[in-house]
Structure formats: C-alpha cells, structure tokens
Tab-separated table of C-alpha atoms in Angstrom:
chain	number	residue	atom	x	y	z
T	234	UNK	CA	-6.464	-4.569	28.494
T	235	UNK	CA	-9.506	-6.384	27.079
T	236	UNK	CA	-9.405	-4.077	24.030
T	237	UNK	CA	-5.762	-4.927	23.398
T	238	UNK	CA	-6.536	-8.612	23.845
T	239	UNK	CA	-9.386	-8.328	21.337
T	240	UNK	CA	-7.172	-6.489	18.844
T	241	UNK	CA	-4.475	-9.134	19.137
T	242	UNK	CA	-7.103	-11.848	18.626
T	243	UNK	CA	-8.396	-10.149	15.451
T	244	UNK	CA	-4.844	-9.564	14.247
T	245	UNK	CA	-4.141	-13.291	14.488
T	246	UNK	CA	-7.135	-14.217	12.331
T	247	UNK	CA	-6.848	-15.154	8.681
T	248	UNK	CA	-7.891	-12.791	5.899
T	249	UNK	CA	-10.856	-15.038	5.193
T	250	UNK	CA	-12.047	-14.927	8.798
T	251	UNK	CA	-11.541	-11.151	8.941
T	252	UNK	CA	-13.590	-10.665	5.783
T	253	UNK	CA	-16.398	-12.862	7.116
T	254	UNK	CA	-16.359	-11.064	10.458
T	255	UNK	CA	-16.478	-7.690	8.729
T	256	UNK	CA	-19.369	-8.697	6.444
T	257	UNK	CA	-21.423	-10.303	9.225
T	258	UNK	CA	-20.730	-7.409	11.587
T	259	UNK	CA	-21.749	-4.863	8.969
T	260	UNK	CA	-25.012	-6.679	8.209
T	261	UNK	CA	-25.781	-7.142	11.917
T	262	UNK	CA	-25.126	-3.459	12.589
T	263	UNK	CA	-27.337	-2.420	9.662
T	264	UNK	CA	-30.158	-4.715	10.781
T	265	UNK	CA	-29.871	-3.429	14.363
T	266	UNK	CA	-30.158	0.156	13.133
T	267	UNK	CA	-33.150	-0.722	10.961
T	268	UNK	CA	-34.886	-2.548	13.820
T	269	UNK	CA	-34.222	0.349	16.174
T	270	UNK	CA	-35.632	2.814	13.653
T	271	UNK	CA	-38.644	0.545	13.052
T	272	UNK	CA	-39.350	0.113	16.778
T	273	UNK	CA	-39.062	3.838	17.416
T	274	UNK	CA	-41.346	4.665	14.490
T	275	UNK	CA	-43.861	2.008	15.540
T	276	UNK	CA	-43.860	3.206	19.145
T	277	UNK	CA	-44.352	6.776	18.014
T	278	UNK	CA	-47.313	5.871	15.791
T	279	UNK	CA	-48.886	3.634	18.455
T	280	UNK	CA	-48.524	6.344	21.114
T	281	UNK	CA	-50.219	8.836	18.812
T	282	UNK	CA	-52.988	6.353	18.063
T	283	UNK	CA	-53.455	5.514	21.772
T	284	UNK	CA	-53.574	9.218	22.681
T	285	UNK	CA	-56.157	9.862	19.947
T	286	UNK	CA	-58.297	6.934	21.163
T	287	UNK	CA	-58.017	8.162	24.760
T	288	UNK	CA	-59.181	11.641	23.765
T	289	UNK	CA	-62.159	10.217	21.895
T	290	UNK	CA	-63.038	8.010	24.865
T	291	UNK	CA	-62.823	10.925	27.287
T	292	UNK	CA	-65.122	13.040	25.102
T	293	UNK	CA	-67.589	10.178	24.831
T	294	UNK	CA	-67.646	9.608	28.576
T	295	UNK	CA	-68.042	13.318	29.216
T	296	UNK	CA	-70.985	13.321	26.890
T	297	UNK	CA	-72.566	10.423	28.774
T	298	UNK	CA	-72.108	12.245	32.103
T	299	UNK	CA	-73.646	15.406	30.690
T	300	UNK	CA	-76.695	13.637	29.281
T	301	UNK	CA	-77.413	11.660	32.479
T	302	UNK	CA	-80.524	12.923	34.368
T	303	UNK	CA	-81.597	12.010	37.910
T	304	UNK	CA	-85.057	10.903	36.821
T	305	UNK	CA	-83.633	8.649	34.120
T	306	UNK	CA	-82.744	5.952	36.556
T	307	UNK	CA	-79.509	5.159	34.737
T	308	UNK	CA	-75.970	4.755	36.000
T	309	UNK	CA	-72.618	4.622	34.120
T	310	UNK	CA	-70.228	1.672	34.082
T	311	UNK	CA	-66.784	2.339	32.534
T	312	UNK	CA	-63.610	0.289	31.969
T	313	UNK	CA	-61.663	0.143	35.226
T	314	UNK	CA	-58.036	1.169	35.434
T	315	UNK	CA	-58.111	3.777	32.614
T	316	UNK	CA	-60.683	6.486	33.521
T	317	UNK	CA	-60.490	9.099	36.290
T	318	UNK	CA	-63.416	11.472	37.030
T	319	UNK	CA	-63.013	14.653	39.081
T	320	UNK	CA	-65.688	17.022	40.289
T	321	UNK	CA	-65.740	20.808	39.941
T	322	UNK	CA	-63.538	21.198	43.026
T	323	UNK	CA	-60.872	18.822	41.693
T	324	UNK	CA	-61.726	15.898	43.967
T	325	UNK	CA	-61.633	12.410	42.532
T	326	UNK	CA	-65.023	10.832	42.418
T	327	UNK	CA	-64.717	7.520	44.259
T	328	UNK	CA	-66.636	4.434	43.218
T	329	UNK	CA	-70.141	4.450	44.650
T	330	UNK	CA	-70.402	8.218	44.998
T	331	UNK	CA	-73.513	9.875	43.534
T	332	UNK	CA	-73.134	11.956	40.415
T	333	UNK	CA	-75.003	15.236	40.205
T	334	UNK	CA	-75.906	15.829	36.600
T	335	UNK	CA	-75.171	19.135	34.980
T	336	UNK	CA	-76.707	20.962	32.108
T	337	UNK	CA	-75.996	19.394	28.736
T	338	UNK	CA	-73.009	20.829	26.938
T	339	UNK	CA	-72.374	20.835	23.289
T	340	UNK	CA	-69.789	18.297	22.230
T	341	UNK	CA	-66.931	19.266	19.892
T	342	UNK	CA	-67.652	18.484	16.301
T	343	UNK	CA	-64.533	16.264	16.166
T	344	UNK	CA	-65.628	14.123	19.066
T	345	UNK	CA	-66.870	10.689	18.128
T	346	UNK	CA	-68.413	7.998	20.262
T	347	UNK	CA	-65.997	5.114	20.702
T	348	UNK	CA	-67.829	1.852	20.251
T	349	UNK	CA	-65.095	-0.042	22.023
T	350	UNK	CA	-64.788	2.122	25.173
T	351	UNK	CA	-66.475	-0.502	27.332
T	352	UNK	CA	-69.325	1.835	28.528
T	353	UNK	CA	-72.642	0.093	29.307
T	354	UNK	CA	-75.904	1.351	30.800
T	355	UNK	CA	-77.831	-0.423	33.619
T	356	UNK	CA	-81.030	0.364	35.492
T	357	UNK	CA	-80.828	2.497	38.609
T	358	UNK	CA	-81.069	6.044	39.894
T	359	UNK	CA	-78.579	8.827	39.438
T	360	UNK	CA	-78.025	9.104	43.206
T	361	UNK	CA	-77.065	5.442	43.422
T	362	UNK	CA	-75.299	5.219	40.102
T	363	UNK	CA	-71.756	3.991	40.372
T	364	UNK	CA	-69.243	6.550	39.102
T	365	UNK	CA	-66.268	5.493	37.003
T	366	UNK	CA	-63.885	3.275	38.862
T	367	UNK	CA	-60.346	4.626	39.350
T	368	UNK	CA	-57.102	2.627	39.092
T	369	UNK	CA	-53.396	3.450	39.008
T	370	UNK	CA	-52.642	2.373	35.401
T	371	UNK	CA	-49.814	4.482	33.858
T	372	UNK	CA	-49.765	5.633	30.218
T	373	UNK	CA	-46.902	4.577	27.916
T	374	UNK	CA	-43.772	6.687	27.830
T	375	UNK	CA	-44.281	9.861	25.844
T	376	UNK	CA	-48.136	9.597	25.830
T	377	UNK	CA	-50.064	12.022	28.031
T	378	UNK	CA	-53.486	11.129	29.479
T	379	UNK	CA	-56.477	12.613	27.645
T	380	UNK	CA	-58.614	14.968	29.799
T	381	UNK	CA	-61.722	17.086	29.266
T	382	UNK	CA	-62.296	20.517	30.824
T	383	UNK	CA	-64.515	20.788	33.925
T	384	UNK	CA	-66.698	23.591	32.635
T	385	UNK	CA	-69.845	21.541	33.324
T	386	UNK	CA	-68.941	20.261	36.787
T	387	UNK	CA	-66.902	17.150	35.994
T	388	UNK	CA	-63.608	16.411	34.218
T	389	UNK	CA	-62.738	13.043	32.728
T	390	UNK	CA	-59.172	11.727	32.196
T	391	UNK	CA	-58.533	8.578	30.201
T	392	UNK	CA	-55.082	6.924	30.259
T	393	UNK	CA	-53.944	5.653	26.824
T	394	UNK	CA	-53.801	1.913	26.604
T	395	UNK	CA	-50.362	0.267	26.397
T	396	UNK	CA	-51.623	-3.096	25.272
T	397	UNK	CA	-51.243	-2.467	21.539
T	398	UNK	CA	-47.770	-1.017	22.011
T	399	UNK	CA	-46.572	-3.931	24.119
T	400	UNK	CA	-48.085	-6.494	21.769
T	401	UNK	CA	-46.574	-4.858	18.669
T	402	UNK	CA	-43.111	-4.507	20.230
T	403	UNK	CA	-43.139	-8.096	21.481
T	404	UNK	CA	-44.342	-9.388	18.126
T	405	UNK	CA	-41.622	-7.433	16.321
T	406	UNK	CA	-38.887	-8.795	18.554
T	407	UNK	CA	-40.197	-12.351	18.430
T	408	UNK	CA	-40.643	-12.437	14.658
T	409	UNK	CA	-37.903	-10.173	13.321
T	410	UNK	CA	-35.011	-11.059	15.671
T	411	UNK	CA	-34.771	-14.734	14.552
T	412	UNK	CA	-35.035	-13.675	10.918
T	413	UNK	CA	-32.282	-11.096	11.431
T	414	UNK	CA	-30.074	-13.679	13.116
T	415	UNK	CA	-30.671	-16.077	10.247
T	416	UNK	CA	-29.810	-13.389	7.726
T	417	UNK	CA	-26.549	-12.626	9.522
T	418	UNK	CA	-25.629	-16.309	9.539
T	419	UNK	CA	-26.499	-16.584	5.847
T	420	UNK	CA	-24.295	-13.576	5.022
T	421	UNK	CA	-21.452	-15.045	7.079
T	422	UNK	CA	-21.665	-18.404	5.320
T	423	UNK	CA	-21.912	-16.801	1.879
T	424	UNK	CA	-18.969	-14.515	2.642
T	425	UNK	CA	-16.933	-17.498	3.818
T	426	UNK	CA	-17.552	-19.322	0.537
T	427	UNK	CA	-16.987	-16.303	-1.722
T	428	UNK	CA	-13.853	-15.087	0.070
T	429	UNK	CA	-12.474	-18.611	0.067
T	430	UNK	CA	-13.046	-18.854	-3.666
T	431	UNK	CA	-11.459	-15.438	-4.224
T	432	UNK	CA	-8.415	-16.341	-2.111
T	433	UNK	CA	-7.896	-19.687	-3.805
T	434	UNK	CA	-5.297	-18.209	-6.219
T	435	UNK	CA	-3.438	-16.795	-3.218
T	436	UNK	CA	-3.044	-20.290	-1.820
T	437	UNK	CA	-1.689	-21.473	-5.170
T	438	UNK	CA	0.747	-18.543	-5.261
T	439	UNK	CA	1.858	-19.324	-1.710
T	440	UNK	CA	2.510	-22.976	-2.524
T	441	UNK	CA	4.525	-22.072	-5.628
T	442	UNK	CA	6.602	-19.420	-3.869
T	443	UNK	CA	7.296	-21.802	-0.993
T	444	UNK	CA	8.762	-24.354	-3.401
T	445	UNK	CA	10.962	-21.862	-5.309
T	446	UNK	CA	14.617	-21.914	-4.275
T	447	UNK	CA	17.814	-20.431	-5.663
T	448	UNK	CA	18.204	-23.526	-7.852
T	449	UNK	CA	14.933	-23.113	-9.772
T	450	UNK	CA	14.381	-19.398	-10.135
T	451	UNK	CA	12.910	-20.089	-13.578
T	452	UNK	CA	9.611	-21.106	-11.959
T	453	UNK	CA	6.780	-18.571	-11.836
T	454	UNK	CA	3.599	-18.242	-9.822
T	455	UNK	CA	0.256	-18.862	-11.574
T	456	UNK	CA	-1.553	-15.721	-12.751
T	457	UNK	CA	-5.366	-15.790	-12.325
T	458	UNK	CA	-7.478	-15.024	-15.386
T	459	UNK	CA	-9.449	-12.360	-13.519
T	460	UNK	CA	-7.978	-8.876	-13.816
T	461	UNK	CA	-8.102	-8.034	-10.117
T	462	UNK	CA	-5.708	-7.225	-7.276
T	463	UNK	CA	-4.614	-10.848	-6.934
T	464	UNK	CA	-3.786	-11.006	-10.640
T	465	UNK	CA	-1.713	-7.828	-10.342
T	466	UNK	CA	0.007	-9.278	-7.279
T	467	UNK	CA	0.896	-12.447	-9.215
T	468	UNK	CA	2.297	-10.436	-12.133
T	469	UNK	CA	4.302	-8.279	-9.735
T	470	UNK	CA	5.737	-11.365	-8.051
T	471	UNK	CA	6.678	-12.834	-11.431
T	472	UNK	CA	8.385	-9.574	-12.383
T	473	UNK	CA	10.270	-9.678	-9.086
T	474	UNK	CA	11.304	-13.262	-9.782
T	475	UNK	CA	12.494	-12.174	-13.240
T	476	UNK	CA	14.704	-9.500	-11.709
T	477	UNK	CA	15.946	-11.926	-9.106
T	478	UNK	CA	16.760	-14.504	-11.755
T	479	UNK	CA	18.631	-11.929	-13.835
T	480	UNK	CA	20.542	-10.750	-10.775
T	481	UNK	CA	21.412	-14.329	-9.816
T	482	UNK	CA	22.477	-15.126	-13.371
T	483	UNK	CA	24.579	-11.993	-13.470
T	484	UNK	CA	26.121	-12.849	-10.122
T	485	UNK	CA	26.961	-16.386	-11.217
T	486	UNK	CA	28.430	-15.107	-14.472
T	487	UNK	CA	30.412	-12.532	-12.559
T	488	UNK	CA	31.823	-15.165	-10.210
T	489	UNK	CA	32.693	-17.414	-13.158
T	490	UNK	CA	34.387	-14.567	-15.047
T	491	UNK	CA	36.249	-13.416	-11.955
T	492	UNK	CA	37.440	-16.946	-11.293
T	493	UNK	CA	38.629	-17.216	-14.894
T	494	UNK	CA	40.432	-13.868	-14.774
T	495	UNK	CA	42.110	-14.746	-11.485
T	496	UNK	CA	42.949	-18.290	-12.501
T	497	UNK	CA	44.957	-17.276	-15.581
T	498	UNK	CA	47.607	-15.126	-13.810
T	499	UNK	CA	47.729	-17.528	-10.872
T	500	UNK	CA	48.362	-20.452	-13.238
T	501	UNK	CA	51.033	-18.414	-15.073
T	502	UNK	CA	52.850	-17.490	-11.858
T	503	UNK	CA	52.703	-21.074	-10.638
T	504	UNK	CA	54.033	-22.461	-13.938
T	505	UNK	CA	56.925	-19.977	-13.946
T	506	UNK	CA	57.844	-20.764	-10.336
T	507	UNK	CA	57.621	-24.527	-10.881
T	508	UNK	CA	59.797	-24.251	-14.008
T	509	UNK	CA	62.344	-22.138	-12.174
T	510	UNK	CA	62.490	-24.597	-9.267
T	511	UNK	CA	62.775	-27.571	-11.624
T	512	UNK	CA	65.836	-26.100	-13.355
T	513	UNK	CA	67.320	-23.523	-11.014
T	514	UNK	CA	70.697	-23.489	-12.776
T	515	UNK	CA	69.139	-22.843	-16.175
T	516	UNK	CA	66.634	-20.198	-15.005
T	517	UNK	CA	67.079	-16.525	-15.779
T	518	UNK	CA	65.986	-15.411	-12.359
T	519	UNK	CA	65.600	-11.660	-13.095
T	520	UNK	CA	63.349	-12.460	-16.076
T	521	UNK	CA	61.330	-15.015	-14.114
T	522	UNK	CA	60.843	-12.601	-11.242
T	523	UNK	CA	59.844	-9.853	-13.663
T	524	UNK	CA	57.188	-12.076	-15.298
T	525	UNK	CA	55.893	-13.214	-11.902
T	526	UNK	CA	55.726	-9.622	-10.735
T	527	UNK	CA	53.782	-8.607	-13.851
T	528	UNK	CA	51.250	-11.396	-13.295
T	529	UNK	CA	51.017	-10.444	-9.618
T	530	UNK	CA	50.234	-6.868	-10.603
T	531	UNK	CA	47.493	-8.196	-12.856
T	532	UNK	CA	46.078	-10.157	-9.934
T	533	UNK	CA	46.204	-7.077	-7.756
T	534	UNK	CA	44.431	-5.015	-10.429
T	535	UNK	CA	41.657	-7.573	-10.827
T	536	UNK	CA	41.208	-7.869	-7.058
T	537	UNK	CA	41.064	-4.074	-6.718
T	538	UNK	CA	38.482	-3.820	-9.508
T	539	UNK	CA	36.359	-6.548	-7.949
T	540	UNK	CA	36.434	-4.804	-4.573
T	541	UNK	CA	35.392	-1.502	-6.149
T	542	UNK	CA	32.553	-3.203	-8.037
T	543	UNK	CA	31.353	-4.808	-4.803
T	544	UNK	CA	31.230	-1.386	-3.157
T	545	UNK	CA	29.380	0.098	-6.105
T	546	UNK	CA	26.891	-2.792	-6.074
T	547	UNK	CA	26.278	-2.131	-2.378
T	548	UNK	CA	25.336	1.425	-3.399
T	549	UNK	CA	27.564	2.974	-0.796
T	550	UNK	CA	27.194	6.739	-1.052
T	551	UNK	CA	30.531	8.240	-2.164
T	552	UNK	CA	31.974	11.214	-0.272
T	553	UNK	CA	30.471	14.434	-1.551
T	554	UNK	CA	32.690	17.413	-2.303
T	555	UNK	CA	33.201	19.813	-5.225
T	556	UNK	CA	35.391	18.242	-7.926
T	557	UNK	CA	36.819	20.151	-10.886
T	558	UNK	CA	36.754	17.866	-13.925
T	559	UNK	CA	39.025	20.264	-15.841
T	560	UNK	CA	41.673	19.829	-13.134
T	561	UNK	CA	41.288	16.040	-13.290
T	562	UNK	CA	41.700	16.193	-17.070
T	563	UNK	CA	44.905	18.232	-16.701
T	564	UNK	CA	46.314	15.677	-14.235
T	565	UNK	CA	45.496	12.816	-16.608
T	566	UNK	CA	47.239	14.603	-19.497
T	567	UNK	CA	50.342	15.168	-17.372
T	568	UNK	CA	50.359	11.495	-16.447
T	569	UNK	CA	50.495	10.472	-20.103
T	570	UNK	CA	52.480	13.204	-21.902
T	571	UNK	CA	52.423	12.940	-25.662
T	572	UNK	CA	49.720	10.248	-25.629
T	573	UNK	CA	46.695	12.037	-24.209
T	574	UNK	CA	45.983	15.586	-25.346
T	575	UNK	CA	43.374	18.207	-24.551
T	576	UNK	CA	40.731	18.748	-27.179
T	577	UNK	CA	39.481	22.168	-28.281
T	578	UNK	CA	36.967	23.986	-26.067
T	579	UNK	CA	33.411	23.096	-26.932
T	580	UNK	CA	34.338	19.913	-28.783
T	581	UNK	CA	31.601	17.357	-28.957
T	582	UNK	CA	28.906	19.958	-28.563
T	583	UNK	CA	29.895	20.996	-25.014
T	584	UNK	CA	29.900	24.744	-24.714
T	585	UNK	CA	32.213	26.795	-22.491
T	586	UNK	CA	35.904	26.538	-21.768
T	587	UNK	CA	35.723	24.097	-18.848
T	588	UNK	CA	36.642	26.610	-16.159
T	589	UNK	CA	33.274	26.077	-14.442
T	590	UNK	CA	33.222	22.303	-14.912
T	591	UNK	CA	32.656	21.569	-11.223
T	592	UNK	CA	30.579	18.596	-10.085
T	593	UNK	CA	29.764	17.111	-6.705
T	594	UNK	CA	31.098	13.677	-5.846
T	595	UNK	CA	34.111	11.598	-4.894
T	596	UNK	CA	37.380	12.884	-6.345
T	597	UNK	CA	38.959	9.425	-6.043
T	598	UNK	CA	36.155	7.667	-7.925
T	599	UNK	CA	35.889	10.340	-10.620
T	600	UNK	CA	39.651	10.192	-11.122
T	601	UNK	CA	39.349	6.409	-11.476
T	602	UNK	CA	36.574	6.902	-14.031
T	603	UNK	CA	38.695	9.252	-16.141
T	604	UNK	CA	41.703	6.928	-15.876
T	605	UNK	CA	39.639	3.957	-17.066
T	606	UNK	CA	38.336	5.934	-20.037
T	607	UNK	CA	41.754	7.131	-21.113
T	608	UNK	CA	43.350	3.700	-20.575
T	609	UNK	CA	40.646	2.118	-22.729
T	610	UNK	CA	41.234	4.742	-25.443
T	611	UNK	CA	45.025	4.333	-25.296
T	612	UNK	CA	44.768	0.551	-25.728
T	613	UNK	CA	42.664	0.892	-28.863
T	614	UNK	CA	43.960	4.143	-30.388
T	615	UNK	CA	46.438	4.176	-33.253
T	616	UNK	CA	48.073	7.473	-32.351
T	617	UNK	CA	45.711	10.062	-30.890
T	618	UNK	CA	43.683	10.285	-27.678
T	619	UNK	CA	41.890	13.546	-26.948
T	620	UNK	CA	40.071	14.558	-23.746
T	621	UNK	CA	37.647	17.502	-23.700
T	622	UNK	CA	35.674	19.083	-20.848
T	623	UNK	CA	32.838	21.562	-21.365
T	624	UNK	CA	29.711	22.951	-19.747
T	625	UNK	CA	26.211	22.934	-21.191
T	626	UNK	CA	23.343	24.405	-19.186
T	627	UNK	CA	23.354	22.559	-15.830
T	628	UNK	CA	25.514	19.641	-16.987
T	629	UNK	CA	29.248	19.055	-17.336
T	630	UNK	CA	30.313	16.945	-20.303
T	631	UNK	CA	33.619	15.112	-20.629
T	632	UNK	CA	34.495	13.340	-23.886
T	633	UNK	CA	37.351	10.970	-24.655
T	634	UNK	CA	38.082	10.450	-28.383
T	635	UNK	CA	40.478	8.059	-30.080
T	636	UNK	CA	41.369	7.172	-33.657
T	637	UNK	CA	41.092	3.426	-33.192
T	638	UNK	CA	38.723	0.943	-34.823
T	639	UNK	CA	35.745	2.263	-32.872
T	640	UNK	CA	32.899	0.334	-31.283
T	641	UNK	CA	30.094	-1.076	-33.484
T	642	UNK	CA	26.601	0.119	-32.634
T	643	UNK	CA	25.509	-3.402	-31.784
T	644	UNK	CA	28.171	-3.577	-29.031
T	645	UNK	CA	27.775	-0.087	-27.534
T	646	UNK	CA	25.644	-1.382	-24.687
T	647	UNK	CA	27.487	-4.647	-24.215
T	648	UNK	CA	30.884	-2.970	-23.620
T	649	UNK	CA	29.593	-1.761	-20.229
T	650	UNK	CA	28.969	-5.308	-19.049
T	651	UNK	CA	31.555	-6.842	-16.741
T	652	UNK	CA	34.376	-8.894	-18.209
T	653	UNK	CA	33.290	-7.942	-21.711
T	654	UNK	CA	36.038	-7.601	-24.297
T	655	UNK	CA	35.448	-7.291	-28.012
T	656	UNK	CA	37.112	-9.782	-30.346
T	657	UNK	CA	39.779	-7.416	-31.608
T	658	UNK	CA	40.658	-6.518	-28.025
T	659	UNK	CA	41.083	-10.177	-27.135
T	660	UNK	CA	43.241	-10.786	-30.197
T	661	UNK	CA	45.645	-8.035	-29.235
T	662	UNK	CA	46.116	-9.568	-25.773
T	663	UNK	CA	46.697	-6.135	-24.290
T	664	UNK	CA	46.087	-7.266	-20.737
T	665	UNK	CA	42.642	-5.717	-20.249
T	666	UNK	CA	40.321	-7.424	-17.772
T	667	UNK	CA	37.044	-6.186	-19.234
T	668	UNK	CA	36.140	-4.314	-16.046
T	669	UNK	CA	37.319	-0.794	-16.909
T	670	UNK	CA	34.233	0.465	-18.740
T	671	UNK	CA	31.895	-1.418	-16.386
T	672	UNK	CA	33.464	0.363	-13.411
T	673	UNK	CA	33.341	3.711	-15.216
T	674	UNK	CA	29.658	3.228	-16.027
T	675	UNK	CA	28.803	2.290	-12.427
T	676	UNK	CA	30.687	5.324	-11.080
T	677	UNK	CA	28.845	7.594	-13.513
T	678	UNK	CA	25.463	6.228	-12.383
T	679	UNK	CA	26.457	6.517	-8.716
T	680	UNK	CA	27.063	10.253	-9.317
T	681	UNK	CA	23.746	10.754	-11.093
T	682	UNK	CA	25.261	10.862	-14.577
T	683	UNK	CA	25.424	8.860	-17.772
T	684	UNK	CA	28.166	7.316	-19.899
T	685	UNK	CA	27.452	6.688	-23.576
T	686	UNK	CA	29.376	5.545	-26.653
T	687	UNK	CA	29.491	7.503	-29.919
T	688	UNK	CA	31.738	7.843	-32.975
T	689	UNK	CA	34.670	10.242	-32.749
T	690	UNK	CA	35.540	12.713	-35.556
T	691	UNK	CA	38.558	10.524	-36.373
T	692	UNK	CA	36.429	7.421	-36.891
T	693	UNK	CA	37.255	5.808	-33.550
T	694	UNK	CA	35.221	5.649	-30.356
T	695	UNK	CA	33.954	8.595	-28.375
T	696	UNK	CA	32.986	8.023	-24.736
T	697	UNK	CA	30.846	10.862	-23.403
T	698	UNK	CA	30.382	11.386	-19.674
T	699	UNK	CA	27.576	13.717	-18.559
T	700	UNK	CA	27.321	14.728	-14.874
T	701	UNK	CA	25.094	17.259	-13.075
T	702	UNK	CA	26.851	20.570	-12.539
T	703	UNK	CA	27.469	21.569	-8.927
T	704	UNK	CA	25.399	24.479	-7.657
T	705	UNK	CA	27.756	27.225	-6.560
T	706	UNK	CA	26.491	29.336	-3.672
C-alpha cells in the first residue's frame, strides 16, 4: 500500500520535480556506492596493516622473552589489553607469574622490532618479573590475532589494534557525508534551474494552445530556436493546427455550399407555390406541380449526397463482398441504352477481357460510383460515352470516356472537390450539384483505390478508376 501511495505521489509531480528528483537520486546513489566502496577498501587496507603490525609486535615480544635470562635481573612490561602469553602446556601466563627463560631462538629474517609496541625494561629478577598482562580486547572484524609458535616454551598472541580503523571510518563519515549531502543539494538546485529553463518553451506553448479556439485557428505556437524534442513538438503541434484549420475551413465551405445548393430549390418551390396561391384561377396546376416535383427531387438528391458524404467522412467501413465490375458495367449500359456503350477489351491500357474483374467492397457504393461517372460523362459528352473494364496484374481498371470538351489539366484535381463545377458546366445549367465526382473519389479511396482524370482518345475526358483485384481462393 505504501508503494502504491508513493507511486501515486510521484505520478502527481511535475516534470520539473521528477527530473530534479531523478538527478538528485542518481547522484546520491552514486555517492553512496562510492563511499561504500571507499569504506570497504579502507577497512581492508587497515585490517591488513593492523595484522602486519600485530605480527611484528608478537615477533618482537617473543624475541624479548627468549633473550631474558634469570641473572639479568630484568622483567618485561607490555601494553595491556593486546598481548596474551601462553606457556608450553597452553596455559595463559597470569600477571605476576615468573617466567622461565628458554634457550635463545633465531628470529625470522622478516621480523623487525616495533619501536611503538610499548615494551619497556625495568630492574628486577626473572622470578619476580611481571609477565605480559592479559585483557579481553577483540580484534576488528576480518583480522585474526598474530601468534608465534611455542617451540621455545612460550607463545605470544597480539590482537590487532582497532583504533586506526575506528578513527579512519569516523573521520570519513564526519568529513565526507556533509560534503556528499552538499553535492546532492547542489545537483538538485542546478537541475531545478536547468530543467526550468529547458521547459520554459513548453509553458509558452501551453499558454498559446490554451488561448486558441475555433475562431482563431490561424494562431500558432512559438517554435524554440534549439533543434530539440521541444522544437519538434512545437512544429508537430503547428502542423496539427494547420490540418485542423484546413479541415475547419473545408467544413465551413461545405456547409456554405450545401446551404446554397439547398436554398436554390427551396426558394424555387416556394416562389412557384406562392405564385400559384396568389392566382389560383390563372395557374396551370399540372405544370406547377411538375416544376415543384422536379425541384423536390433535386432537394432529395442533394440531401442523399450529403448523407453519403457524411458517412464517407466518418470512415465507416463498407460491407465487404466480391463485386464484379464487368457486371456493374453491363447494368449501367442497360440503364442507358444507346447513350453508354462498352469499349473494346483492353482499352486504356487495361489488359484482359474483364471476366475476372472482381474486387472486394460494397456493391451499392461501387454502383453509385459508376453511376456518378457515367452521369458526369453524359452531361458533358456530345454523342459518345464509352465504359471499359480490364485487368492488369493485381488491379482492376475501369475507364469512362466521353467526346465532350474535356477537363483542363489545371482543374483535374479541383473537380474532385465538393460543390465544384467548371464554368462551362455552370453555363449549361444541367442541374449538377458538384458532388458527383467528389463522392466517386471518396468511394474509390474507401475501397483502397484511386480515381484520376486523363484525356480520352476522342479529345474529351477520361476518368480512370483503379481498384485492388480480389484474391480468389
């Protein structure tokens, strides 16, 4: 529970505080590891030094015991609490017990007399000489007492001193710990300043984004001069605002165009009805009803197109099933006998005879796409409209050709925009809403295909639809 509480506390901190905490924690952890390694190394070296000193002291004391003679009248005084002397039978020699001297023994060549062992000589006899005093002092951890063999009657054990180790460890903790704490605080303060300076552009971006509404999408967030992650974030946000502004502009234009397209037939129907009601006896009612019905059909067509565009904008996945484009082409030709004809196999560069022109998608939407293409061609053609279906590699191509005025290259992208009608189309007043090619283009993209404009062999427009071919199992 405490861990979860700590995680929630860290999660509620600012990025600046998290960065400072991470930097200070990393430095503190590194310093702790370094201090631990230093203390362990120092303790190891001091233990080795204390053990070496204890061995030297034991050898020196053993040499003093060996050289002592009864007639010399000397006695040994050693440092209490560190030295233990045992006789040949392993018994500890208590203070005040006489020491029986043994024959001198050769000392090891490596043995050296320790000047600081605390051994002093006083007058007296060997029988009354005080032996080394014994105490219960313990050696430091990891350091074994130094002992000499009892081949000459006595053995001497010297406990390593812990004074140097304790003093060094205490000095290290007293001197280094405050410095380490100060270093951690310095790193925390420096990190706070540097992270705050680095996050200053983020605060400016936040303020700008907070003030941007749908009424002023032209505003952009400031881009820092440094080429870092924050600069890339600012450029990404500006690109997102650009797309949002274009989408909002397109949506507003779409609403304005839709309102204009709907207002015209509504105004016409209203004017006809008001005129008929104003002069009922002079009104040709069948003609008035026919005109009102024609305008109502136009309203219905526009409303249907708008609903389909809304569904396409929502990117609703169309029903998926095998659709034969050659069969759809045959249905479209039967619907317009004498106006729409089938082109020769392989026309437009599409190989095959169209018998395998099967794609995956919505039959209703693909039929609507083909109808829009042929209706557009029929409105602009002088006499001939030709539809061709072919297969090339893994794609199915459908082309619609007409012998009309064609589409200039500068307008071949614009004709797919909504409510776009070229000047000659507007002059003819053929009743088009400017949504047919836009809907066809959106349906093609929804099925993973493309719709492009080219020049037909007769000099008119060629609309080429390319869709992925269905994989037949």
